[in-house]
Each structure stands twice: as structure tokens, then as C-alpha cells.
Coordinates of C-alpha atoms in Angstrom, one line a residue:
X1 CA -6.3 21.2 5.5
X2 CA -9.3 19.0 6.4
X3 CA -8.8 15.3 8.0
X4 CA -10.2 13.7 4.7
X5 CA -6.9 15.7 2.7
X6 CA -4.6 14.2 4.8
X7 CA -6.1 10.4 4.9
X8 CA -6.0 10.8 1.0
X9 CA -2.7 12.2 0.7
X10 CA -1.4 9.0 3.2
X11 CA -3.4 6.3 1.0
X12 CA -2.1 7.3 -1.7
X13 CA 1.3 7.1 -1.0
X14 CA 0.9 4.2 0.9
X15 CA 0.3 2.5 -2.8
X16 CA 3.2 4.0 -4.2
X17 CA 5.3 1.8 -1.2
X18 CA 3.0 -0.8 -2.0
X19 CA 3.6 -0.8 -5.7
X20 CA 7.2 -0.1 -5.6
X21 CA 7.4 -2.9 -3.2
X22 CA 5.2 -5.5 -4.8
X23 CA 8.0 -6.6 -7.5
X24 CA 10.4 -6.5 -4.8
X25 CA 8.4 -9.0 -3.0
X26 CA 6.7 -11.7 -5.4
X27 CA 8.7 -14.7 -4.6
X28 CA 8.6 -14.7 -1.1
X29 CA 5.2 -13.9 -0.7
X30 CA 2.6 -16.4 -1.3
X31 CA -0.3 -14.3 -3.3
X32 CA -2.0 -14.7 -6.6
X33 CA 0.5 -13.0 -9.2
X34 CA -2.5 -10.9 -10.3
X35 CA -2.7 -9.4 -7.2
X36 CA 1.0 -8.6 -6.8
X37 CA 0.5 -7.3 -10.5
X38 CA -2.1 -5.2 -9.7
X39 CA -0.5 -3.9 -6.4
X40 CA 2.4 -3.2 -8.6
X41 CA 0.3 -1.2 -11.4
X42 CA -1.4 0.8 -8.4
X43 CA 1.9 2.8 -7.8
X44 CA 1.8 5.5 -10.9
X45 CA -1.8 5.8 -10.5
X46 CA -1.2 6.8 -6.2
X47 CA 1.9 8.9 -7.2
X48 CA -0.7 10.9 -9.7
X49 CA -2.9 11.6 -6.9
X50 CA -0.3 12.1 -4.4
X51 CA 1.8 15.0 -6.1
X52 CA 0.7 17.8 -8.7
X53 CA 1.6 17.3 -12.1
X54 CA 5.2 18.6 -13.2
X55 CA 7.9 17.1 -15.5
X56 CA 9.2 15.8 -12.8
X57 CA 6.7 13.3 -11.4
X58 CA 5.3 12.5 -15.1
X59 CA 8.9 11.6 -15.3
X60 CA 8.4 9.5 -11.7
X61 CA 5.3 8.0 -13.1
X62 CA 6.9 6.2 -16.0
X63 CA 9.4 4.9 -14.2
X64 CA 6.8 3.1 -12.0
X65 CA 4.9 2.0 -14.7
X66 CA 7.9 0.8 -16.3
X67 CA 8.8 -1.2 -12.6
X68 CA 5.4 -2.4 -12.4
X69 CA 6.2 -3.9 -16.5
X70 CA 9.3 -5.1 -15.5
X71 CA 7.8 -7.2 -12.8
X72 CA 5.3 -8.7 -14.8
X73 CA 7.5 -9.3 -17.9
X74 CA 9.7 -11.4 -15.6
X75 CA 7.2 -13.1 -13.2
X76 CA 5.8 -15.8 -15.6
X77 CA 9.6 -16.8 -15.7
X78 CA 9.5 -17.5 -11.4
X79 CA 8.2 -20.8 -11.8
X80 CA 10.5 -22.1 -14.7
X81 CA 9.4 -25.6 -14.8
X82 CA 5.3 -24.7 -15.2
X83 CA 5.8 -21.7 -17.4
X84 CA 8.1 -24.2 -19.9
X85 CA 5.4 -26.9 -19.8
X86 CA 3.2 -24.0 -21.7
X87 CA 5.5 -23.1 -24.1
X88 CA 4.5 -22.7 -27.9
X89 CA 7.5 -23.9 -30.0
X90 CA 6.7 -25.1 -33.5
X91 CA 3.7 -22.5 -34.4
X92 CA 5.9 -19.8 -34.9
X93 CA 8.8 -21.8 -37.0
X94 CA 5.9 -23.4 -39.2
X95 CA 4.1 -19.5 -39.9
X96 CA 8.0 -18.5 -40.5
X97 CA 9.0 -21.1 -42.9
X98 CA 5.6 -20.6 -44.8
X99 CA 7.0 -16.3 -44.7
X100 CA 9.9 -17.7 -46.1
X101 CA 8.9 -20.0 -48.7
X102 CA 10.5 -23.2 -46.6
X103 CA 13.0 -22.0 -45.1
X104 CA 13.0 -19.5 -41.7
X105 CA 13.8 -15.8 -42.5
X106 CA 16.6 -16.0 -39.8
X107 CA 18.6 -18.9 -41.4
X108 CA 18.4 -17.5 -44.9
X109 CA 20.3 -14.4 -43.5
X110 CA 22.9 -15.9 -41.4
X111 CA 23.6 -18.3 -43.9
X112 CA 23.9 -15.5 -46.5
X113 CA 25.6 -12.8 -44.1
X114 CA 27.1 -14.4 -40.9
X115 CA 30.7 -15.3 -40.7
X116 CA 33.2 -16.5 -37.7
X117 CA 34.5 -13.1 -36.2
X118 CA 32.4 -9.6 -36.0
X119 CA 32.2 -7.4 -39.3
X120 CA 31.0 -4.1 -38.9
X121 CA 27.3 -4.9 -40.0
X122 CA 27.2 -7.4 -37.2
X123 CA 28.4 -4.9 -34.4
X124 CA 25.7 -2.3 -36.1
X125 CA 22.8 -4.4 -36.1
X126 CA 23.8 -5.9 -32.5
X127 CA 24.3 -2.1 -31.1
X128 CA 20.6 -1.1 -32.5
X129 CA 19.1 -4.0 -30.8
X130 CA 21.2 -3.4 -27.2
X131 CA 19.8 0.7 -27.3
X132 CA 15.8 -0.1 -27.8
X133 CA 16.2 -0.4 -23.8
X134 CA 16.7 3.5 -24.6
X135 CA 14.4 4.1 -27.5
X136 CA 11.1 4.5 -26.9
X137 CA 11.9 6.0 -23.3
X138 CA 13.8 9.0 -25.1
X139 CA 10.9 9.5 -27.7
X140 CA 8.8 10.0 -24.7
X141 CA 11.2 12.1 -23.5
X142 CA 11.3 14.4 -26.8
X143 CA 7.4 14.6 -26.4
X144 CA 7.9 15.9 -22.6
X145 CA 10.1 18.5 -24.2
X146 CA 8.6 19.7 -27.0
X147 CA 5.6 19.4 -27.2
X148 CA 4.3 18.9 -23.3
X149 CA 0.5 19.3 -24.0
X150 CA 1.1 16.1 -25.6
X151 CA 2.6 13.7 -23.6
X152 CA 0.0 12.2 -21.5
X153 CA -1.4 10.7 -24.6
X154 CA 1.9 9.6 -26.1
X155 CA 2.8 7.9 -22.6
X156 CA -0.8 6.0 -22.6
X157 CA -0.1 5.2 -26.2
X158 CA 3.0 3.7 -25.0
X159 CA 2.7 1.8 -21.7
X160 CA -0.4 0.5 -23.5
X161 CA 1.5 -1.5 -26.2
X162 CA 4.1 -2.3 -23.2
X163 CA 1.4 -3.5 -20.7
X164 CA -0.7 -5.7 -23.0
X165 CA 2.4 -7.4 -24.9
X166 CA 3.1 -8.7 -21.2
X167 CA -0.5 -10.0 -20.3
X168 CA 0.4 -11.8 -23.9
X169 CA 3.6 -12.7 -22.3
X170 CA 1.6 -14.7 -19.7
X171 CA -0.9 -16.5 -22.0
X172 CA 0.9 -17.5 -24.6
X173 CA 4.6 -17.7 -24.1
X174 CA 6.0 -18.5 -26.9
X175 CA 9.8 -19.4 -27.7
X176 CA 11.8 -17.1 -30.0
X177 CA 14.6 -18.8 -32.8
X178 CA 17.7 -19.3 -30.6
X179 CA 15.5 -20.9 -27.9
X180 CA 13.9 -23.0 -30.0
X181 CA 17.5 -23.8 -31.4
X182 CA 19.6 -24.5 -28.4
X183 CA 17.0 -24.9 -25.8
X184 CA 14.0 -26.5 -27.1
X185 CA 16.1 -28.7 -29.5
X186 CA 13.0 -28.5 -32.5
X187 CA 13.6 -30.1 -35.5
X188 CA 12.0 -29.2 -38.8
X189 CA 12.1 -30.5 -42.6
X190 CA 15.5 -29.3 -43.2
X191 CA 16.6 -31.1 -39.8
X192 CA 18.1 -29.1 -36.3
X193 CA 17.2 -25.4 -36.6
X194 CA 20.3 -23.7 -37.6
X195 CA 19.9 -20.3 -35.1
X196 CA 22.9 -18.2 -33.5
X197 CA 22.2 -16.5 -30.8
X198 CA 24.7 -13.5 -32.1
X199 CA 23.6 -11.2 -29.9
X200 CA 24.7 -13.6 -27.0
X201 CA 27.8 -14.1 -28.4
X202 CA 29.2 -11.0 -29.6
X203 CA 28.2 -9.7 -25.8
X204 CA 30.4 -12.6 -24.4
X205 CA 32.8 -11.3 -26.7
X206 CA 32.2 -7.5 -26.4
X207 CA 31.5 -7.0 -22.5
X208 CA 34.0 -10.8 -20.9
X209 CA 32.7 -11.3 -17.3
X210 CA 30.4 -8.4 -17.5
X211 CA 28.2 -10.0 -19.9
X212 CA 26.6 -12.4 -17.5
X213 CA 25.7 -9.7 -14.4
X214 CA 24.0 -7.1 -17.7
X215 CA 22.2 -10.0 -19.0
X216 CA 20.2 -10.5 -16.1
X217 CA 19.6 -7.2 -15.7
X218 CA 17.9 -7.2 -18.9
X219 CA 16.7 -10.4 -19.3
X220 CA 14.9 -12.6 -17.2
X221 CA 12.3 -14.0 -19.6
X222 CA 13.6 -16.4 -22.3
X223 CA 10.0 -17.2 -23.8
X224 CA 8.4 -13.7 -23.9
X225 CA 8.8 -12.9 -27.6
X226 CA 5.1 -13.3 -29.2
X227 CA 4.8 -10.2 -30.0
X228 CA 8.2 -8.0 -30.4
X229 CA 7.7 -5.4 -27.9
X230 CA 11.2 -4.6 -29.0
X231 CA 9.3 -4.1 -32.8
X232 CA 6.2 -2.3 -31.1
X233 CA 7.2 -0.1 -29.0
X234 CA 10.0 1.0 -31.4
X235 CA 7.0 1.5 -34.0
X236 CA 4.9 3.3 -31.3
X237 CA 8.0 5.6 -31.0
X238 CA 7.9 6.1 -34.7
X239 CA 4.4 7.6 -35.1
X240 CA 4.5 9.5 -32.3
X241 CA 8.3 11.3 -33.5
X242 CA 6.4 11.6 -36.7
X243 CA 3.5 13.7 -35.3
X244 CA 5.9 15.8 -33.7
X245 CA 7.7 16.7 -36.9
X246 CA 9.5 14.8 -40.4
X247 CA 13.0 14.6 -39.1
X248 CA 11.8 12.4 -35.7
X249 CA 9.5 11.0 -37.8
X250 CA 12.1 9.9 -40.5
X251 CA 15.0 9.0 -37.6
X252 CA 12.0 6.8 -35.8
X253 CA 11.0 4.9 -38.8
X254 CA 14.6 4.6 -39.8
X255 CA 15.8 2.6 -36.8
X256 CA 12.2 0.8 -36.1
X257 CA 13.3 -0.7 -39.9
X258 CA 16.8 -1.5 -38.8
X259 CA 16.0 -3.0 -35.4
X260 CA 13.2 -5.3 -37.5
X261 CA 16.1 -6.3 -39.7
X262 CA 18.5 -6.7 -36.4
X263 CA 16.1 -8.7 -34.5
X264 CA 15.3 -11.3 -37.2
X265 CA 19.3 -11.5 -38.7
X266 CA 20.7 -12.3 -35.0
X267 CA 17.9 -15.2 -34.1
X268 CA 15.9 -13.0 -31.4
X269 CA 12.6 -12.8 -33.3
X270 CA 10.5 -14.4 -35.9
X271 CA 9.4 -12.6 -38.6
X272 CA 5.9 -13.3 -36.8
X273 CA 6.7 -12.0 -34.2
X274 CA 7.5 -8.9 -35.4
X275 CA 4.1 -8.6 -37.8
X276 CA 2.3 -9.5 -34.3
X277 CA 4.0 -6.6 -32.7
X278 CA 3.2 -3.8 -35.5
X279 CA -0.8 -5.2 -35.4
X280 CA -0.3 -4.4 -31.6
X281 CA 0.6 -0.9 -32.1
X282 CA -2.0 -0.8 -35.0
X283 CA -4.7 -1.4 -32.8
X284 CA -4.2 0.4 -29.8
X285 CA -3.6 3.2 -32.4
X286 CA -7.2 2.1 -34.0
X287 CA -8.7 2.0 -30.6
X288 CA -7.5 5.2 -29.4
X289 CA -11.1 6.6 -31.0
X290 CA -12.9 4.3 -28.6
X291 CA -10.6 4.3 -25.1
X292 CA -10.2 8.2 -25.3
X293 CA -13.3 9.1 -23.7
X294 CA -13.4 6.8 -20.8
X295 CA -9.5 7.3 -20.4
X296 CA -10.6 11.3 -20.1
X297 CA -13.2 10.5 -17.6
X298 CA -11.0 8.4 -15.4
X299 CA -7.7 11.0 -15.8
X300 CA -10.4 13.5 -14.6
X301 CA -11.4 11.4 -11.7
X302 CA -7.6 11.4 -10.9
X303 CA -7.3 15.1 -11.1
X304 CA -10.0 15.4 -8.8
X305 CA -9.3 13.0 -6.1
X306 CA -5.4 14.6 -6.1
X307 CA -7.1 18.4 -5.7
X308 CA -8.7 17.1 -2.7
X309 CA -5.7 15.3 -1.4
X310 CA -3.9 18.6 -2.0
X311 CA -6.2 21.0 -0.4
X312 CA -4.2 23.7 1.8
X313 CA -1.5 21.9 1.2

């Protein structure tokens, strides 16, 4: 095992630390975001090069690409008070209430199906929303099982429609209904937005003093909903069930449908922002023709930098 085996084997762990630290780190450390972002998006890549490829560190590379996301879902949130002077607010109502025909998609439902108390379409449509957290992670999974030679593809697919609805997140953060409602305090034609946040409320309901510690777990960014990543990513899950065979394909398009209804029903989504979120998945799907190559090239640079880092070893 040569000098320069070692010294690559060390560098590239030392960015794993580095990445898995970076998110860690970001408010008390006085760098450019991007950097820290970048830092943080270095980690899977050094884990590639630092171990041979198994289930087991594919597995260990999504879940640092999925802390790296995390990080940079919630950063533009850090500074609250510049990140609200940004916000977009009345584009979205004004594209929603020309969807539907003057009035938003969101109200027309509530008004039509919510009622004081929880019926059992409530709790349904509020439970398929809570386990997208789970979704497209256990597609990926189902890939990894069956069909192996195919999940470095279906990961790229994914983390790509993850990765680029956060840049998104950072330029143009834009306020979903109940924000808009309770938060923003817009007004249209019809007068103050009429929005529950039902989610919110059936989880005060459903989960007492827990609610508040899981919320901010899982949230941490009330303005990043242009586009659904929820909607996306669930989509992105969809096709890729689908190409594995009809029954995933069928259960994947099946709750992607019923999370679309979910997320504009309870006030978490425009209908916009939903449509925004299916044309993301469209085109990284479209341009998979295009990146393929060069992402070949650069997974074969990988593969070579980690045999040398691996040499006699």
C-alpha cells in the first residue's frame, strides 16, 4: 500500500467529517452558506471513494446526501428576518385562484369537506402526507433490492429532484396557503384567506406535547413550498416503481395522486405548487438523455480515484 493510497484514503474521509459536520456547524461559523453547502455535499461523494461499493455504504451514501439536503432545506430559514423580507406571497394565490376559476383550490375543499372534529378522510389524507418522509426513501430501497444494477441511476434521479427543489428553496421562497393565511395575513377579492392548517391541528390533537419536539424535527422551513418536493419526489418514486414492475408502479401512482389531493385539501400546497413539482421531475427525467454521459464519466472518475485509495488495502 503506497504513500499516495493512504493520503487518499485520509482525504477522503476527512470530507465525510467535514460534510457530516458542516450542517452541524452553520450557525456558529461565519462562512458563506454556499461553502458550508458545498462542504456538506462533499460527504457522499468522499464516502464513495473512501469504501467499496456494497448495499451497505450506497445505503450510507443516501443518508449523507439526504443530511447534506436537510441542511440546506433549513438554512435559508437561519436568518428569519432577511429570508421573510424575500418572500413571494400573492403570485401563487393569484395563479391558484385563476386554477380555480376565482376561488383557491384549497378553500373550495375545506369548505365543501372540512368539519369541527376528525372524520376518517381527514385522518387518511393527514397520515399519507406525515409518511412521504418514508416514501421515496423505501422506493429507493425496493430498487436496492430488486433490481440492484439499477439503483445508482434511480438514486441520481432522486436526490436530483431533492437537491435542485432546495437551490429553488433559496431563490425564490415562496409562502404556501396556511402561511399566507395565518402568517402573512394576505387578503384577496373574497377578503382574509380562509386556510386551516389541518395538518397542524389534527397533530396537536393526535400526538399533545409531542407535537411540538416532531415538528421541528421535520420542519424548519415555513416558506419552502415552490415546488412540492413532497409532489416530486413522490412522482419520482412513481416512475421509478413503475419501471420495476405494474403493482409498484400502480401503488406509486396511487398514493403520489392521494398525497396531491392531501397536500392541497389540508392548506400545505398550492395547486401550483404541485404542477411546479411534477415539471421538476419531468425535466430531470427529460434531461437524463443529456446528463447521463458526463454523470458516467464523473462516476468513473470516482471509481478510479477509490481503486487507488484502496490499493493493498
Amino acid at each position: 500500500m503506497g504513500l499516495s493510497s493512504r493520503a487518499i484514503r485520509a482525504t477522503a474521509w476527512a470530507v465525510v467529517a467535514a460534510g457530516v459536520a458542516a450542517p452541524v456547524v452553520r450557525k456558529r461559523v461565519k462562512a458563506p452558506p454556499l461553502v458550508l453547502q458545498t462542504v456538506a455535499f462533499g460527504a457522499p461523494l468522499g464516502l464513495s471513494v473512501a469504501m467499496r461499493r456494497s448495499r451497505t455504504r450506497d445505503v450510507a451514501v443516501c443518508c449523507l446526501q439526504m443530511w447534506a439536503y436537510v441542511s440546506a432545506y433549513k438554512a435559508p430559514h437561519d436568518d428569519e428576518a432577511a429570508q421573510l423580507a424575500r418572500v413571494h406571497v400573492d403570485y401563487p394565490i393569484a395563479v391558484d385562484e385563476a386554477l380555480g376559476l376565482g376561488q383557491l383550490p384549497t378553500v373550495r375543499l375545506q369548505r365543501a369537506f372540512a368539519i369541527d372534529g376528525w372524520r376518517r378522510l381527514d385522518k387518511l389524507l393527514i397520515w399519507t402526507h406525515w409518511v412521504w418522509f418514508a416514501v421515496p426513501h423505501t422506493a429507493l430501497a425496493f430498487v436496492l433490492w430488486r433490481r440492484y444494477e439499477r439503483f445508482p441511476r434511480a438514486a441520481v434521479l432522486t436526490y436530483a429532484v431533492f437537491d435542485l427543489g432546495a437551490c429553488l428553496y433559496w431563490i425564490v421562497p415562496t409562502a404556501p396557503p396556511w402561511y399566507a393565511a395565518t402568517v402573512a395575513g394576505r387578503r384577496h377579492a373574497a377578503g382574509e384567506l380562509e386556510v386551516r392548517r389541518m395538518m397542524a391541528e389534527y397533530g396537536e390533537f393526535f400526538w399533545k406535547d409531542g407535537w411540538g419536539p416532531l415538528y421541528s424535527v421535520f420542519g424548519g422551513n415555513p416558506v419552502a413550498a415552490m415546488p412540492s418536493l413532497h409532489f416530486a419526489t413522490s412522482l419520482m418514486a412513481a416512475l421509478l416503481l413503475a419501471e420495476i414492475g405494474p403493482i409498484g408502479g400502480t401503488l406509486g401512482f396511487g398514493y403520489t395522486l392521494t398525497l396531491g389531493c392531501a397536500l392541497i385539501y389540508l392548506g400545505e400546497h398550492y395547486a401550483i405548487d404541485l404542477i411546479a413539482g411534477a415539471a421538476l421531475t419531468l425535466l430531470v427525467r427529460r434531461c437524463e438523455p443529456l446528463t447521463g454521459p458526463l454523470l458516467r464519466r464523473f462516476g468513473a472518475c470516482i471509481s478510479a480515484l477509490q481503486a487507488r485509495a484502496l490499493e493493498a488495502a
